[in-house]
Every structure is written in C-alpha cells, then in structure tokens.
mmCIF file with all atom_site columns, C-alpha atoms in Angstrom:
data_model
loop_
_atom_site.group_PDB
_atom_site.id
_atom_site.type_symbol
_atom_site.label_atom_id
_atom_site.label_alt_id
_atom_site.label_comp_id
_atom_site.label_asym_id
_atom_site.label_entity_id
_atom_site.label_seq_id
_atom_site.pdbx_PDB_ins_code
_atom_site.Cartn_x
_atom_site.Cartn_y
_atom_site.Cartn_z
_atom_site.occupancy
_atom_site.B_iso_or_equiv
_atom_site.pdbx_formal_charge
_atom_site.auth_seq_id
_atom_site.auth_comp_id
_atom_site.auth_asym_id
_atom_site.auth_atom_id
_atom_site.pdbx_PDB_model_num
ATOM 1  C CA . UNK A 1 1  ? -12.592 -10.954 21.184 1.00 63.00 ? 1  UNK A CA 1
ATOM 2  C CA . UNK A 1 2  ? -9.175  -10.794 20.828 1.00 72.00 ? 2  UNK A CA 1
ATOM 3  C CA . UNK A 1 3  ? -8.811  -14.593 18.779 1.00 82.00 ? 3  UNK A CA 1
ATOM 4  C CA . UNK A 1 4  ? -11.408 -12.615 16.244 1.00 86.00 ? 4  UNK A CA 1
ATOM 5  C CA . UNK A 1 5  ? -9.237  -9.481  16.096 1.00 87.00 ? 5  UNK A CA 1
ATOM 6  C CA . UNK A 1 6  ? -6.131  -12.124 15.227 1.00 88.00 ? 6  UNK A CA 1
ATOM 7  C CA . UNK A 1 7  ? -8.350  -14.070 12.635 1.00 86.00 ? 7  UNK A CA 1
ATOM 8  C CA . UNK A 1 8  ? -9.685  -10.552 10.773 1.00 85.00 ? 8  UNK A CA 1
ATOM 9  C CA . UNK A 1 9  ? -5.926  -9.088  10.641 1.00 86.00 ? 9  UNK A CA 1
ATOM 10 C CA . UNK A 1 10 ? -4.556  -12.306 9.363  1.00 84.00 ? 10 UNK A CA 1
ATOM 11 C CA . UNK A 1 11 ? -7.420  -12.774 6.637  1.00 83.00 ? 11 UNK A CA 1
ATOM 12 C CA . UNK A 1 12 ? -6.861  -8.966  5.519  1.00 79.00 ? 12 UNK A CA 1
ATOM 13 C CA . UNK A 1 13 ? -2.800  -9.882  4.995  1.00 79.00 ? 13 UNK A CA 1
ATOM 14 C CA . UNK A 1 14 ? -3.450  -12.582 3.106  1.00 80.00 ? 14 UNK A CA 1
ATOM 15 C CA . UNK A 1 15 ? -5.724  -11.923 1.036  1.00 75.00 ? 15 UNK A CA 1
ATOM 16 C CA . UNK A 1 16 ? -5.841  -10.510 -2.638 1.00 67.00 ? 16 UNK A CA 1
ATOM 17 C CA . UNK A 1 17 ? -8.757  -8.553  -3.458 1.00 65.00 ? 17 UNK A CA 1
ATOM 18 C CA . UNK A 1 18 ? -6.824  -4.996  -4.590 1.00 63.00 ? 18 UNK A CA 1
ATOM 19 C CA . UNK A 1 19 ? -5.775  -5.226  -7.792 1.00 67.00 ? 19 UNK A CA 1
ATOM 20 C CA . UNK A 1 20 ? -2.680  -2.933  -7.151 1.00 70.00 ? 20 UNK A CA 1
ATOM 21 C CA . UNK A 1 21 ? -1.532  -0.438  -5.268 1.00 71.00 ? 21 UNK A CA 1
ATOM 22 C CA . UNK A 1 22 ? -4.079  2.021   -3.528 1.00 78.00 ? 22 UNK A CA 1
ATOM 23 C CA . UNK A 1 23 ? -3.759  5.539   -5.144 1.00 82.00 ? 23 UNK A CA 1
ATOM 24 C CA . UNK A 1 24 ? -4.102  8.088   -2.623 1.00 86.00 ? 24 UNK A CA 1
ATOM 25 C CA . UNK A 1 25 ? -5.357  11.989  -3.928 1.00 89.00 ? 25 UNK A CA 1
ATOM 26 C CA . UNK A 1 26 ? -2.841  14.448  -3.155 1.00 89.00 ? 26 UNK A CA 1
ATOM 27 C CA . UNK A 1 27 ? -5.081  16.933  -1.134 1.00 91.00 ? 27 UNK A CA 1
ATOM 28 C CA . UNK A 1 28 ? -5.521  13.319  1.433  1.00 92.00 ? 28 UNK A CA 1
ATOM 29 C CA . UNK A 1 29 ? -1.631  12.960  1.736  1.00 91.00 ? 29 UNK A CA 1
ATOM 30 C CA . UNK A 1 30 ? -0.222  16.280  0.866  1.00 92.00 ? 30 UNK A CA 1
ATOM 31 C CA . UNK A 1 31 ? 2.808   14.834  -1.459 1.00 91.00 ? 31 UNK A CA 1
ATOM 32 C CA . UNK A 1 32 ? 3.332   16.801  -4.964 1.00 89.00 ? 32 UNK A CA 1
ATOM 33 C CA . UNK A 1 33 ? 4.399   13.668  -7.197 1.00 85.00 ? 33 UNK A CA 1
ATOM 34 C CA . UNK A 1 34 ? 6.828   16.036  -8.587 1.00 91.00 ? 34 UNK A CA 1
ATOM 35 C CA . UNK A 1 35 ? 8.720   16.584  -5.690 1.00 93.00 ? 35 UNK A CA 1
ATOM 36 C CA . UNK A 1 36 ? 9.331   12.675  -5.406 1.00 94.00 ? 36 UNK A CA 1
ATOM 37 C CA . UNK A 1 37 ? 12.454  11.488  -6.760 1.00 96.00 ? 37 UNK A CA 1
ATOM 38 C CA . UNK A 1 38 ? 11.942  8.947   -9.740 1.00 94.00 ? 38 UNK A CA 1
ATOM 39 C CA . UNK A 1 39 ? 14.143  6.826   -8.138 1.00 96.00 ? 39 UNK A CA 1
ATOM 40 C CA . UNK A 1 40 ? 12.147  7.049   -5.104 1.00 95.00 ? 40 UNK A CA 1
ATOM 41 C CA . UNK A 1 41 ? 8.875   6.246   -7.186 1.00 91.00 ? 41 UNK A CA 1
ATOM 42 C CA . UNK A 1 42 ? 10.697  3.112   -8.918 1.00 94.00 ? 42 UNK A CA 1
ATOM 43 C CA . UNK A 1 43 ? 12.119  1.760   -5.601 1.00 95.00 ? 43 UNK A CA 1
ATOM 44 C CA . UNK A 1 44 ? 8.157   1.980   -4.327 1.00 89.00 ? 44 UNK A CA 1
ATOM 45 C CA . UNK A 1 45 ? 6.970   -0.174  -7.327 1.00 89.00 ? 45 UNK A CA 1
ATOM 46 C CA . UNK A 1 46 ? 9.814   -2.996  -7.368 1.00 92.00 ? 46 UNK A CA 1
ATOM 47 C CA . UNK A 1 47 ? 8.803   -3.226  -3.683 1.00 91.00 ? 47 UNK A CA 1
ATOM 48 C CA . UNK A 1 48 ? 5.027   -3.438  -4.239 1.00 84.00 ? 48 UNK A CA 1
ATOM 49 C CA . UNK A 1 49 ? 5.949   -6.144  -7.141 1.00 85.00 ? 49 UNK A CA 1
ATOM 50 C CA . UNK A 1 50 ? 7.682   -8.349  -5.162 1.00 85.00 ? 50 UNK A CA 1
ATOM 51 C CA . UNK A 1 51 ? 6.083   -7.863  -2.098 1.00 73.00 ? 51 UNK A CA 1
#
C-alpha cells in the first residue's frame, strides 16, 4: 500500500495537467481580494511562475 501511496503523490507533483493556478471562490476561503496587498498578490504569481 504504502509504495502505491509514494507512486500516486509523486505522479500528482510532477505532473502538468492545470493550466494555472487553481482559483478558489471567496465564500470557500473567506479572503476579500481587496484586503490583499498587491504586493502580496504579485509575490504569489512570480512564485507560481517560476515554481
């Protein structure tokens, strides 16, 4: 069991089916986008670029 749990974790890191980044509604998270810093938003999507 646990070699398969290893092989399905690995295979989900890896691979590249999203397209981008995984937009979340706000009533699931609870975060008003305008009481994120721009900054805070940009740092987010240099990360997610680069990986």
């Amino acid at each position: 069991m646990l070699p398969n749990t290893i092989k399905k974790f690995v295979t989900r890191l890896f691979s590249s089916t999203r397209s981008g980044p995984e937009r979340l509604p706000v009533e699931t998270h609870g975060i008003d986008r305008r009481k994120v810093s721009r900054h805070a938003i940009k740092v987010c999507e240099v990360l997610r670029q680069h990986g």
